[in-house]
CSV table of C-alpha atoms and ligand atoms in Angstrom, one decimal:
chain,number,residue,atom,x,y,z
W,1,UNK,CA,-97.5,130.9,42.9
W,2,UNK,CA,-96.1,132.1,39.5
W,3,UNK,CA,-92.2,133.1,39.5
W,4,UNK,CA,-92.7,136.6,40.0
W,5,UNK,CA,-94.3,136.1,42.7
W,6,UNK,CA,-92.0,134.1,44.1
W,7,UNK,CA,-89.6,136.2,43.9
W,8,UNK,CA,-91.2,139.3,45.6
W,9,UNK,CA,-91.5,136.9,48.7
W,10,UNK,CA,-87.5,135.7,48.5
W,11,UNK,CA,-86.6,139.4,48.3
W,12,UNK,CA,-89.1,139.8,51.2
W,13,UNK,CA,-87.4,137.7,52.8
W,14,UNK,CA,-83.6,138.5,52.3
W,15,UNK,CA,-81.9,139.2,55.3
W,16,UNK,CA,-80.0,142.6,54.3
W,17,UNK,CA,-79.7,143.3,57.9
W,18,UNK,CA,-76.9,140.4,58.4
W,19,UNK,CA,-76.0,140.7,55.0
W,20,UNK,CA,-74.6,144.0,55.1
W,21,UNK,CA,-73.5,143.2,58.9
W,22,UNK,CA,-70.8,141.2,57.1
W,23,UNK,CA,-69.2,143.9,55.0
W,24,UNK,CA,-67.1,146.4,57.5
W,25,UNK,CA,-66.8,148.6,54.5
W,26,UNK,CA,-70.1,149.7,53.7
W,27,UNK,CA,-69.8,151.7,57.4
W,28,UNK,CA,-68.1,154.6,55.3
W,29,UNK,CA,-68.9,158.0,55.3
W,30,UNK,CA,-68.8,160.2,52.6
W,31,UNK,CA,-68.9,164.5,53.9
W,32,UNK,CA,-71.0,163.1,56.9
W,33,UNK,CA,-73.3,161.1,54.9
W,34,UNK,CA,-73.3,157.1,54.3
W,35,UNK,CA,-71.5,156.0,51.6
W,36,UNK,CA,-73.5,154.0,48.9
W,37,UNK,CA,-71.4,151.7,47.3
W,38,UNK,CA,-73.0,151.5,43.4
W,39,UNK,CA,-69.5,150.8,42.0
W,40,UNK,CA,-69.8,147.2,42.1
W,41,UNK,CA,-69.5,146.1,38.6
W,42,UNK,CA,-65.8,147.7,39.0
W,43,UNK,CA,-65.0,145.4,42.2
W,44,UNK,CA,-67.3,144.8,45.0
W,45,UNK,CA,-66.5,145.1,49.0
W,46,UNK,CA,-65.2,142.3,50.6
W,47,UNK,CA,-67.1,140.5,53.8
W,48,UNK,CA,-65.1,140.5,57.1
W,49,UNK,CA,-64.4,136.9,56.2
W,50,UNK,CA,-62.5,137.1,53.5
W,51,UNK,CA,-59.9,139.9,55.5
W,52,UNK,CA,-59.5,137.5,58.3
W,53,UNK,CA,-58.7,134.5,55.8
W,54,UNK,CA,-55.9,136.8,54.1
W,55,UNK,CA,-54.6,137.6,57.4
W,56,UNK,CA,-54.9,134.2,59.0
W,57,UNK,CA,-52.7,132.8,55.7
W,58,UNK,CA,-49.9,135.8,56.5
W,59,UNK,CA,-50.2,134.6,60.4
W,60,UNK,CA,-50.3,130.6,60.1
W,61,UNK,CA,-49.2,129.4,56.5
W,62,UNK,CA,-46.7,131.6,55.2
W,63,UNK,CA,-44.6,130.1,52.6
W,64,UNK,CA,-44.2,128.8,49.2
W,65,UNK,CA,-45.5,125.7,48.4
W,66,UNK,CA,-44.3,122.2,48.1
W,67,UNK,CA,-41.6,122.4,51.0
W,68,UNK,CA,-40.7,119.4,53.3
W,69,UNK,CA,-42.0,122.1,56.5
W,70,UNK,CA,-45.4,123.0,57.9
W,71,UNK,CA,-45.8,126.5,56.8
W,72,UNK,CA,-45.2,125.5,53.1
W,73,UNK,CA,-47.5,122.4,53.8
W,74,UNK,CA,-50.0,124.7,55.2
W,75,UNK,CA,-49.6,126.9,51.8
W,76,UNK,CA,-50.3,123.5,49.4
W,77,UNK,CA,-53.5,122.8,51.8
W,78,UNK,CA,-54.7,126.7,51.4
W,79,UNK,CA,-54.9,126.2,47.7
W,80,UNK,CA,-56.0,122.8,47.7
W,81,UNK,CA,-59.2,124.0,49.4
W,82,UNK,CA,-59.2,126.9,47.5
W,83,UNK,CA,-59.8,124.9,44.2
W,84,UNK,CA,-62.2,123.0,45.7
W,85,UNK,CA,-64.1,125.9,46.6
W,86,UNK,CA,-63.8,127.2,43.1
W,87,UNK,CA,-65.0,124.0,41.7
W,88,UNK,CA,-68.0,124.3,43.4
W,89,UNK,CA,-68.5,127.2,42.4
W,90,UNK,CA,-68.3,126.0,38.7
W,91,UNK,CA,-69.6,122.7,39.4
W,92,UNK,CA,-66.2,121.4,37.8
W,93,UNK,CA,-63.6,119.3,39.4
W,94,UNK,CA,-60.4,120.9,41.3
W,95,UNK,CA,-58.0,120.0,38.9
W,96,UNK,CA,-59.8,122.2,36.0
W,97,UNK,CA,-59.7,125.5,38.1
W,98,UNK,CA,-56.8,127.8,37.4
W,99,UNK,CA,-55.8,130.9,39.4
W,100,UNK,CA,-54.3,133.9,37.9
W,101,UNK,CA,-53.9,137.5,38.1
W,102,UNK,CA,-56.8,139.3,37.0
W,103,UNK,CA,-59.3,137.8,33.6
W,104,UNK,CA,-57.4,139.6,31.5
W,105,UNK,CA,-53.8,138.5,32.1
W,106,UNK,CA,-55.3,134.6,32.1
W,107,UNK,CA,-57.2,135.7,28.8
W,108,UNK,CA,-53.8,137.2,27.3
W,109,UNK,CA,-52.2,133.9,28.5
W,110,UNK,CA,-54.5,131.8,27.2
W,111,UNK,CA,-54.6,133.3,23.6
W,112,UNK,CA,-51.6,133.0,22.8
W,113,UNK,CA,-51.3,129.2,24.0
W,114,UNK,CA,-54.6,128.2,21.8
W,115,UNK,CA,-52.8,130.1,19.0
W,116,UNK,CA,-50.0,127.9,19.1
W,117,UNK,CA,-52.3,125.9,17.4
W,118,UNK,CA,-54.4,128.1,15.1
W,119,UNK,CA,-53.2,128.7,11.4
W,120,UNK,CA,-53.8,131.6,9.3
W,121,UNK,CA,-57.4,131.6,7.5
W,122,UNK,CA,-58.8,130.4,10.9
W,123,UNK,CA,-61.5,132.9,12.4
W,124,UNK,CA,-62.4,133.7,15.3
W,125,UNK,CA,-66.0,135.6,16.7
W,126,UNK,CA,-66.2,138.1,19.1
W,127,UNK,CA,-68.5,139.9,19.8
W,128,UNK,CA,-69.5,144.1,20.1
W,129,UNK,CA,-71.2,144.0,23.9
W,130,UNK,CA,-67.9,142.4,25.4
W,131,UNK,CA,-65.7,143.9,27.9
W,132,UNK,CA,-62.2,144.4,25.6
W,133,UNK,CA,-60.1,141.8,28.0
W,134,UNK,CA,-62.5,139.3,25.9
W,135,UNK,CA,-61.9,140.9,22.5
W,136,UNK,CA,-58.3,142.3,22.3
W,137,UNK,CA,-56.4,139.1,23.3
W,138,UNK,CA,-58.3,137.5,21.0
W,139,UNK,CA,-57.5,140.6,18.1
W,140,UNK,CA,-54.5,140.3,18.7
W,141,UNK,CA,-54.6,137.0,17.1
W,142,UNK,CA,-54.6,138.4,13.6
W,143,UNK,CA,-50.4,139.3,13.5
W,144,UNK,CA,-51.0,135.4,12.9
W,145,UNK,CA,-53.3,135.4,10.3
W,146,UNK,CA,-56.7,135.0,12.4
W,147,UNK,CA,-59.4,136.0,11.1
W,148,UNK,CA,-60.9,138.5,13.6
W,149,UNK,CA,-65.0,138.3,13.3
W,150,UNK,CA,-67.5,140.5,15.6
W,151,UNK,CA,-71.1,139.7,15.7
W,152,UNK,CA,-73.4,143.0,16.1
W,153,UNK,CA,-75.8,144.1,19.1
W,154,UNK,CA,-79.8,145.1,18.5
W,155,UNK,CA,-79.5,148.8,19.7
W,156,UNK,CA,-83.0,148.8,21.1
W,157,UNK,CA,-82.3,146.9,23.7
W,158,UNK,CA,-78.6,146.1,23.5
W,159,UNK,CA,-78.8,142.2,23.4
W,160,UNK,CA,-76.3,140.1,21.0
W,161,UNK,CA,-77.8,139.8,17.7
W,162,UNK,CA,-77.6,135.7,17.2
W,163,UNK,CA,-78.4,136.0,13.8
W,164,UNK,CA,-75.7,137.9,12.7
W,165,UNK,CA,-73.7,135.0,15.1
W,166,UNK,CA,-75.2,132.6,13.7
W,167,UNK,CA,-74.1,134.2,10.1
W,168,UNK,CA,-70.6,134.3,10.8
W,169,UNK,CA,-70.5,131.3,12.5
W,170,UNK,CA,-68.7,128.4,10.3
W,171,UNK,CA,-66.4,125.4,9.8
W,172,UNK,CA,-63.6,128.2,9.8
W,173,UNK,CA,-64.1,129.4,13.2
W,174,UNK,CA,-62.1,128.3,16.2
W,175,UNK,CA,-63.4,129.7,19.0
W,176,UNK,CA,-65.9,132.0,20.0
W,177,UNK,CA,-65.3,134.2,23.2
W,178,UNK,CA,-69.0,136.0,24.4
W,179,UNK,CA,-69.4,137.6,27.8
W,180,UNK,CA,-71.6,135.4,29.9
W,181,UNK,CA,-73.2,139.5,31.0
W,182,UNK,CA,-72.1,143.0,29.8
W,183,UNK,CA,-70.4,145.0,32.2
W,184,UNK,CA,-71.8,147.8,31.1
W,185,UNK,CA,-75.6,147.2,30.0
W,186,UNK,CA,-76.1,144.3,32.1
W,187,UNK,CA,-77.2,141.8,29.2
W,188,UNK,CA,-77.4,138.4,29.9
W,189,UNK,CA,-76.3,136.3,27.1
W,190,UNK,CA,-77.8,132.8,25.7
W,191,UNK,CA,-74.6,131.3,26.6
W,192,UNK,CA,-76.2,127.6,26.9
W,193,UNK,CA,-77.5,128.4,23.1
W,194,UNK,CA,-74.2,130.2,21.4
W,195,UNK,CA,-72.6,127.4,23.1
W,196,UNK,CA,-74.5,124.7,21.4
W,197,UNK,CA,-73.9,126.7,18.1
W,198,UNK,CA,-70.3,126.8,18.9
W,199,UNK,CA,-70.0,123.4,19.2
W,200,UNK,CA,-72.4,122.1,16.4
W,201,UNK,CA,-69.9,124.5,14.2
W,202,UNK,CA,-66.9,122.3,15.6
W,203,UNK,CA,-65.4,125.9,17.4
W,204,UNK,CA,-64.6,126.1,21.3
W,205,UNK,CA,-66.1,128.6,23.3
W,206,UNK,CA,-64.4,130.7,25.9
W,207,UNK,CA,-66.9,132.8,28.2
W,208,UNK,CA,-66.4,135.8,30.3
W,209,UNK,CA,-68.2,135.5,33.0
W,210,UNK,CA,-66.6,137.9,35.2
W,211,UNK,CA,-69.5,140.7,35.0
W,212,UNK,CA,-72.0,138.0,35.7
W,213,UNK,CA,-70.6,135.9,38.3
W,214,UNK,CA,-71.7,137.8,41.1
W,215,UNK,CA,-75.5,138.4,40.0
W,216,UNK,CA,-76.1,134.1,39.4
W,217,UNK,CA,-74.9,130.7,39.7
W,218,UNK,CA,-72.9,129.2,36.8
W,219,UNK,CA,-72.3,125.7,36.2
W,220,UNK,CA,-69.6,124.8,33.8
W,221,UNK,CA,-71.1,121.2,33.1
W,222,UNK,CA,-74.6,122.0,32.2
W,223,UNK,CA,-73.6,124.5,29.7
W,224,UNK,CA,-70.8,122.0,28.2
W,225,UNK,CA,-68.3,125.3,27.7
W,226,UNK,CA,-64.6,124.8,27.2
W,227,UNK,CA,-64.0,127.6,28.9
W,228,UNK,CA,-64.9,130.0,31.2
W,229,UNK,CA,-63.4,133.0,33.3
W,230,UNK,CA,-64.0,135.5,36.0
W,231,UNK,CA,-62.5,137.5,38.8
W,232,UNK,CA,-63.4,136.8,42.3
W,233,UNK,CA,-63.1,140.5,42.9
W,234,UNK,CA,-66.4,141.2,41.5
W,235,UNK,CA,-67.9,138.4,43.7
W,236,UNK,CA,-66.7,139.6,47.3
W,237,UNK,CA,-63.3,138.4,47.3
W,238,UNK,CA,-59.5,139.2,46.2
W,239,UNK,CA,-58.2,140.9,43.6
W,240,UNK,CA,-56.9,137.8,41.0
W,241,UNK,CA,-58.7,135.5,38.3
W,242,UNK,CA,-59.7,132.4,38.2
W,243,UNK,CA,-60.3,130.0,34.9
W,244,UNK,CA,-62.4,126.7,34.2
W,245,UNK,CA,-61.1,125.0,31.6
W,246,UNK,CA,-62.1,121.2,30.6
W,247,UNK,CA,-59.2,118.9,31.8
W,248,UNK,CA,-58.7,117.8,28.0
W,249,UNK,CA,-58.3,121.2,27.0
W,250,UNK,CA,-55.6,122.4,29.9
W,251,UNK,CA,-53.6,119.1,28.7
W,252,UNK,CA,-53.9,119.7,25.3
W,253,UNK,CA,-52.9,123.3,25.0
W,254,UNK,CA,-49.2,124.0,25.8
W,255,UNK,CA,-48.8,127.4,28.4
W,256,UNK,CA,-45.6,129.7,28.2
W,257,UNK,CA,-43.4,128.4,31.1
W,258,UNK,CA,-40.2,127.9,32.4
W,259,UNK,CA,-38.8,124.5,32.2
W,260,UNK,CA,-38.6,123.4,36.0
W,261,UNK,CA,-42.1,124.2,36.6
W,262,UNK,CA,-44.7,121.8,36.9
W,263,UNK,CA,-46.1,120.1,33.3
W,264,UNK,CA,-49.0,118.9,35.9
W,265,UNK,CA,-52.5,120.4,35.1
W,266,UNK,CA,-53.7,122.6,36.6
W,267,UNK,CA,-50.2,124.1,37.8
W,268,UNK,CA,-48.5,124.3,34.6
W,269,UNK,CA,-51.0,127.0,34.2
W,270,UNK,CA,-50.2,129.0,36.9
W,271,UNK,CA,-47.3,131.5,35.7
W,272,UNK,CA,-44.5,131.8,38.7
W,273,UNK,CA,-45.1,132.1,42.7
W,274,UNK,CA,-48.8,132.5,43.0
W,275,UNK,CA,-50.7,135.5,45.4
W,276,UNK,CA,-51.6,132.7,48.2
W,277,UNK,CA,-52.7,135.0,50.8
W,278,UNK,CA,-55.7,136.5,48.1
W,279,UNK,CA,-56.0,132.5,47.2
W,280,UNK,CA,-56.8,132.1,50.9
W,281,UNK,CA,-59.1,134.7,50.7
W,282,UNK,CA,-61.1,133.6,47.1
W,283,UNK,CA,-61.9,130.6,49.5
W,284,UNK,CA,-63.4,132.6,52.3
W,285,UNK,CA,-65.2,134.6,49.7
W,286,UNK,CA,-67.1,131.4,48.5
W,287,UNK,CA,-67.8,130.1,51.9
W,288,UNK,CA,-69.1,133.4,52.6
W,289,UNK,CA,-71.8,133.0,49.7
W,290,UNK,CA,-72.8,129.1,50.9
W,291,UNK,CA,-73.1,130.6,54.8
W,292,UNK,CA,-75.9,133.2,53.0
W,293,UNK,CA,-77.4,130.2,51.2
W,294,UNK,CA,-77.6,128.2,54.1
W,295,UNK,CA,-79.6,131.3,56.1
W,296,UNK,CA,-81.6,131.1,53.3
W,297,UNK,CA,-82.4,127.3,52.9
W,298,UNK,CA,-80.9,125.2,55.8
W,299,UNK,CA,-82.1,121.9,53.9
W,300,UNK,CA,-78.8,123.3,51.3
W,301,UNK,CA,-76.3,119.8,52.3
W,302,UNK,CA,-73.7,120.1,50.3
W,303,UNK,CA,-71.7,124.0,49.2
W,304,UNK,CA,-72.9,123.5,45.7
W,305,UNK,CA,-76.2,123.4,46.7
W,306,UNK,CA,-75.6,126.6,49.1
W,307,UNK,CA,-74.2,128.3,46.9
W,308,UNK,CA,-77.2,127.6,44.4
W,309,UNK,CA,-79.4,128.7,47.2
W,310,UNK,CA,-77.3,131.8,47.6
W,311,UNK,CA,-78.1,133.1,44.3
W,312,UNK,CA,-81.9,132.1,44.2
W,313,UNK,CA,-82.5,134.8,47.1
W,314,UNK,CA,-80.1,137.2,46.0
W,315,UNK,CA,-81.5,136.9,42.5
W,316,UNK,CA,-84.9,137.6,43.4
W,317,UNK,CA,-83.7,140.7,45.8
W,318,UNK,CA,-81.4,142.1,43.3
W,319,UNK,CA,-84.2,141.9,40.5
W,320,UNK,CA,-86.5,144.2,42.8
W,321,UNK,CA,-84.3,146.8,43.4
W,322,UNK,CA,-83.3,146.8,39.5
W,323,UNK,CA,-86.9,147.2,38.9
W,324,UNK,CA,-86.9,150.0,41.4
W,325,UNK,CA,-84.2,151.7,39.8
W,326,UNK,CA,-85.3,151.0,36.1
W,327,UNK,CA,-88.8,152.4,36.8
W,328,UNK,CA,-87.3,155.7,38.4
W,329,UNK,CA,-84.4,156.3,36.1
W,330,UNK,CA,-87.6,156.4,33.1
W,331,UNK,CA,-89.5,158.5,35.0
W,332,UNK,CA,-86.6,161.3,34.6
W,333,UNK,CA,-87.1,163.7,31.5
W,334,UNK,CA,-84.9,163.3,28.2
W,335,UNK,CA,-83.3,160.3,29.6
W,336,UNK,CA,-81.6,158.0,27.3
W,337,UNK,CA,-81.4,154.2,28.4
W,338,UNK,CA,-79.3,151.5,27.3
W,339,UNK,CA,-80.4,148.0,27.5
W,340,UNK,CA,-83.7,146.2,28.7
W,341,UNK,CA,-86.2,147.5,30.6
W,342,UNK,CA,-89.5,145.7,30.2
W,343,UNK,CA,-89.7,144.2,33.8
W,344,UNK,CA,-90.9,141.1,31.6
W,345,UNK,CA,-87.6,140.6,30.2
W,346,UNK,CA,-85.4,140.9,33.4
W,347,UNK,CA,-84.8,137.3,33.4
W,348,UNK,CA,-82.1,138.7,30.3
W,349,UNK,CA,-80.3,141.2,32.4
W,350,UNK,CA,-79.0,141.5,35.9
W,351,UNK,CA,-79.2,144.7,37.7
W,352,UNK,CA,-76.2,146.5,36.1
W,353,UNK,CA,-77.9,149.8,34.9
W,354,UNK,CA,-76.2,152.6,32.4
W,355,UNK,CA,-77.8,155.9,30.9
W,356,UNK,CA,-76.9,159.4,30.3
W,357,UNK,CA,-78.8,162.4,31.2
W,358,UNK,CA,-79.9,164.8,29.2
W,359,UNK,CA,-77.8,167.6,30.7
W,360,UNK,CA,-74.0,167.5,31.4
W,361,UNK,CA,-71.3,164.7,30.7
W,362,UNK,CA,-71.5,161.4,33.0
W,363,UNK,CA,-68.0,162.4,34.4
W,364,UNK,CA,-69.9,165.7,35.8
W,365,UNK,CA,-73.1,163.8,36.9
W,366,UNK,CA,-70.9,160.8,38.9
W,367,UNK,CA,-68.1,163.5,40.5
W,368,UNK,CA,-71.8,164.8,41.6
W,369,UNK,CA,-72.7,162.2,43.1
W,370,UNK,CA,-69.7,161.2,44.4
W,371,UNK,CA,-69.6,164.2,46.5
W,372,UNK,CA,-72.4,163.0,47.9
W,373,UNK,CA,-71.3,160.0,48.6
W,374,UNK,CA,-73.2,157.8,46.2
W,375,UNK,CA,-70.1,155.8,44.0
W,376,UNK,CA,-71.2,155.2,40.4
W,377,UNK,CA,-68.6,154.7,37.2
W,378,UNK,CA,-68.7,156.6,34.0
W,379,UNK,CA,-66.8,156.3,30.7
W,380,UNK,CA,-66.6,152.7,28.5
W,381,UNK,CA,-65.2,150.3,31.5
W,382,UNK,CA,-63.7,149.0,28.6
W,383,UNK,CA,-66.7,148.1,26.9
W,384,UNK,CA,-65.0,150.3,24.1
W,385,UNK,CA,-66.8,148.6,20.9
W,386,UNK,CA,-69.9,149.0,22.6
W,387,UNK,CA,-69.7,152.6,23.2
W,388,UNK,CA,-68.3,153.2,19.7
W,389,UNK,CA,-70.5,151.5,18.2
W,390,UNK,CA,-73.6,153.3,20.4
W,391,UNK,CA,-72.3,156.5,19.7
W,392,UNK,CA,-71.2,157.8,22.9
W,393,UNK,CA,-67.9,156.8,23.2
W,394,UNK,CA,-66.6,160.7,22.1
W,395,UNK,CA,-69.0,161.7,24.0
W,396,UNK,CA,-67.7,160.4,27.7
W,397,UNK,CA,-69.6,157.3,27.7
W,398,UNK,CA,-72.3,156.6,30.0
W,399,UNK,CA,-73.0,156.6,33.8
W,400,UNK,CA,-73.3,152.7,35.2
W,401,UNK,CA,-74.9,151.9,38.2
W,402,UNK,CA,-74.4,148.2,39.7
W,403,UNK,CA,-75.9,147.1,42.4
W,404,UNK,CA,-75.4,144.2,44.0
W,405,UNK,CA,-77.0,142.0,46.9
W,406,UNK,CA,-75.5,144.6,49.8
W,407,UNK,CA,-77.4,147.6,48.4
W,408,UNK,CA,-81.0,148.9,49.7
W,409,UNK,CA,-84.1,150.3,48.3
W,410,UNK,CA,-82.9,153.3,50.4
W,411,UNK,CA,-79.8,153.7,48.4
W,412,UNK,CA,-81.6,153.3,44.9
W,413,UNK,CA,-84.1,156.6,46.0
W,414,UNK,CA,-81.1,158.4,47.5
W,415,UNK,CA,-79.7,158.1,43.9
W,416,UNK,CA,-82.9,158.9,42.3
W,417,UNK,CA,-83.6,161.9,44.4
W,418,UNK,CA,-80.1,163.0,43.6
W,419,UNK,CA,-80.2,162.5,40.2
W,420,UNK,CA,-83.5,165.0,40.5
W,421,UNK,CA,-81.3,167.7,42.2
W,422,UNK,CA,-79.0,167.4,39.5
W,423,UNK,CA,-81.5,167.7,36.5
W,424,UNK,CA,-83.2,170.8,38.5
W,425,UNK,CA,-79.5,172.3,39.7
U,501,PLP,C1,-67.0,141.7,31.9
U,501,PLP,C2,-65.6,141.9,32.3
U,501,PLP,N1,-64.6,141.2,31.7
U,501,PLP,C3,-63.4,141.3,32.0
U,501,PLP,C4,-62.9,142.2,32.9
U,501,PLP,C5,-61.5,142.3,33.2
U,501,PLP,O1,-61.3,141.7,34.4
U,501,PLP,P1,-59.9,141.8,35.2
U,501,PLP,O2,-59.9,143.1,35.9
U,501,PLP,O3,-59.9,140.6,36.2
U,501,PLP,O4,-58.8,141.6,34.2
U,501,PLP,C6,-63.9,143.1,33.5
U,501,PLP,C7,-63.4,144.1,34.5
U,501,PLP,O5,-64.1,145.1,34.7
U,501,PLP,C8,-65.2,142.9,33.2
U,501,PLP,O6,-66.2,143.7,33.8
């Protein structure tokens, strides 16, 4: 059976039935319609799992940690597991998984710590399809000195140009910081390859890999990054951040901190009292992605390899219903695309969808559909050089569609159909 194949029969096969069973949320109704929740890309719902983890923490383990009492013992235990959980989900070890408040703030953080170290003359690349928490921290760098380089995008199809990377790459850069996917066209990036170019040019690489995160597995060892960050918000849990780094790296760097906190990695990272109650719940949003692996394979032993199982059937599922919605949205007159569409190619994007009709302003067409309770974003989501640099940013941006393993084939025509009204209204 060749891979496309394949993966028609996995999304056959996905149980979307128990799947949206575990998400209380997606029961809303919009003006006596169902809600369809195509907002993902900007924070996804939350399984029941990951509410009743928050409030078991509030119930049983209430405390700060590293008190000579049970609750506090409780709260060390929470975040041990936590970690754990995190690790697998980087295939890292516990100690090199950081907590935070959000990407950006650990990004911001983590800047200025690396630039303890960087002189002026040295560069650093960014790039023009990244979300700005993975370009302005790293900007910002220049009051020192840095030299602040940004590698282009093809327009046709809005992938990274790695020839102009490669160009700019040299014995003067530092680091390069690349979104593992754009938030806003749905790119997947080489990261394995810009990596290996990184390194061969003796720069660290720092990945974003919040927008991706919830469309596919990542695994921090086979691509050999230094670092890598995303927000378990986007992947069914709490609102915070969480941060790989290689153990070397969180012991070599120095973080702003105050003088009786911990030197210990990863701690030392982990600015003042810590949101445990959403660190209870990160935990119960990766156990909620191993149970769906398991449905899916029940030969999956370890949570690693659930978790890997996880995203092989929400992969192929998700992939279907971007095709679905690809295919439709071209079939609309004088619409303008952004990004890949050749089905061929999907392998290169996730299911993270932007355009722009040919009549009114996205803010017009999503309040539209809003009303009809179908939840889409418009503007930049921060994607600001990439809407500058497409030509829409004066011009309100685009409308983004994300959907995500919870969403139906039903939902994608209800959006199409209303789209329709819209273009005939
Ligand atoms: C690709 C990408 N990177 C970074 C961020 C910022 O993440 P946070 O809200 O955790 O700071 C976002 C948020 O939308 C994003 O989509």
């Amino acid at each position: 059976m060749g891979a496309s194949a394949q993966h028609e029969v996995a999304a056959k096969s996905f149980d979307i039935a128990w799947v949206r069973a575990q998400f209380p949320s997606l029961e809303l109704q919009v003006n006596g319609r169902p809600a369809a929740f195509l907002d993902g890309p900007a924070g996804t719902q939350v399984p029941r799992q990951v509410m009743d983890a928050v409030q078991k923490y509030f119930l049983e383990a209430n405390a700060n940690t590293y008190g000579a009492f049970l609750t506090s013992r409780r709260t060390n235990q929470v975040i041990s597991d936590a970690r754990a959980a995190m690790a697998d989900f980087f295939n890292c070890g516990s100690e090199e998984v950081v907590f935070g408040q959000n990407m950006t703030t650990i990004t911001f953080d983590l800047s200025r710590a690396i630039a303890r170290e960087l002189e002026a003359g040295d560069e650093i690349l960014l790039t023009t399809l990244d979300h700005d928490a993975n370009f302005s921290p790293w900007a910002a760098l220049a009051e020192k000195g840095v030299v602040i380089r940004k590698v282009d995008i093809h327009e046709s199809d809005c992938t990274l140009d790695l020839d102009d990377l490669k160009s700019k790459l040299s014995s003067k850069t530092k680091l390069v910081a690349v979104g593992y996917a754009s938030n806003i066209v749905g790119t997947i990036n080489p990261v394995a390859e810009i990596t290996r170019l990184a390194h061969a040019a003796g720069a660290m690489i720092y990945i974003d890999a919040v927008h991706y995160a919830p469309h596919g597995p990542i695994d921090v060892k086979a691509l050999d990054c230094d670092f890598l960050v995303c927000s378990p918000y986007k992947f069914f849990g709490p609102h915070m951040g969480t941060l790989y780094g290689k153990k070397p790296l969180l012991e070599r760097f120095k973080p702003y901190k105050v003088r009786p906190a911990t030197d210990t990695v990863p701690e030392c990272w982990e600015t003042g009292t810590q949101v445990q109650e959403l660190i209870a719940g990160i935990q119960a949003a990766v156990e909620y992605l191993a149970e769906l692996g398991r449905r899916s394979d029940s030969s999956a032993k370890t949570r690693r390899a659930a978790l890997l199982a996880a995203y092989r059937s929400t992969v192929a599922y998700e992939r279907t219903l971007a095709a679905q919605l690809i295919e439709g949205l071209l079939a609309l007159p004088g619409l303008r695309f952004f990004g890949i569409t050749d089905a061929q190619r999907f392998h290169e994007r996730c299911s993270t969808v932007s355009f722009r009709l040919k009549k009114g302003t996205p803010t017009e067409l999503a309040a539209f559909l809003g009303d009809r309770g179908i939840f889409t974003w418009d503007g930049n989501f921060y994607a600001l050089n990439f809407t500058e640099r497409m030509g829409v940013e004066l011009l309100g941006g685009v409308l983004r569609v994300g959907l995500v393993h919870y969403n139906t084939a039903a939902e994608v025509d209800r959006l199409l159909a209303a789209l329709a009204e819209f273009l005939a209204a």
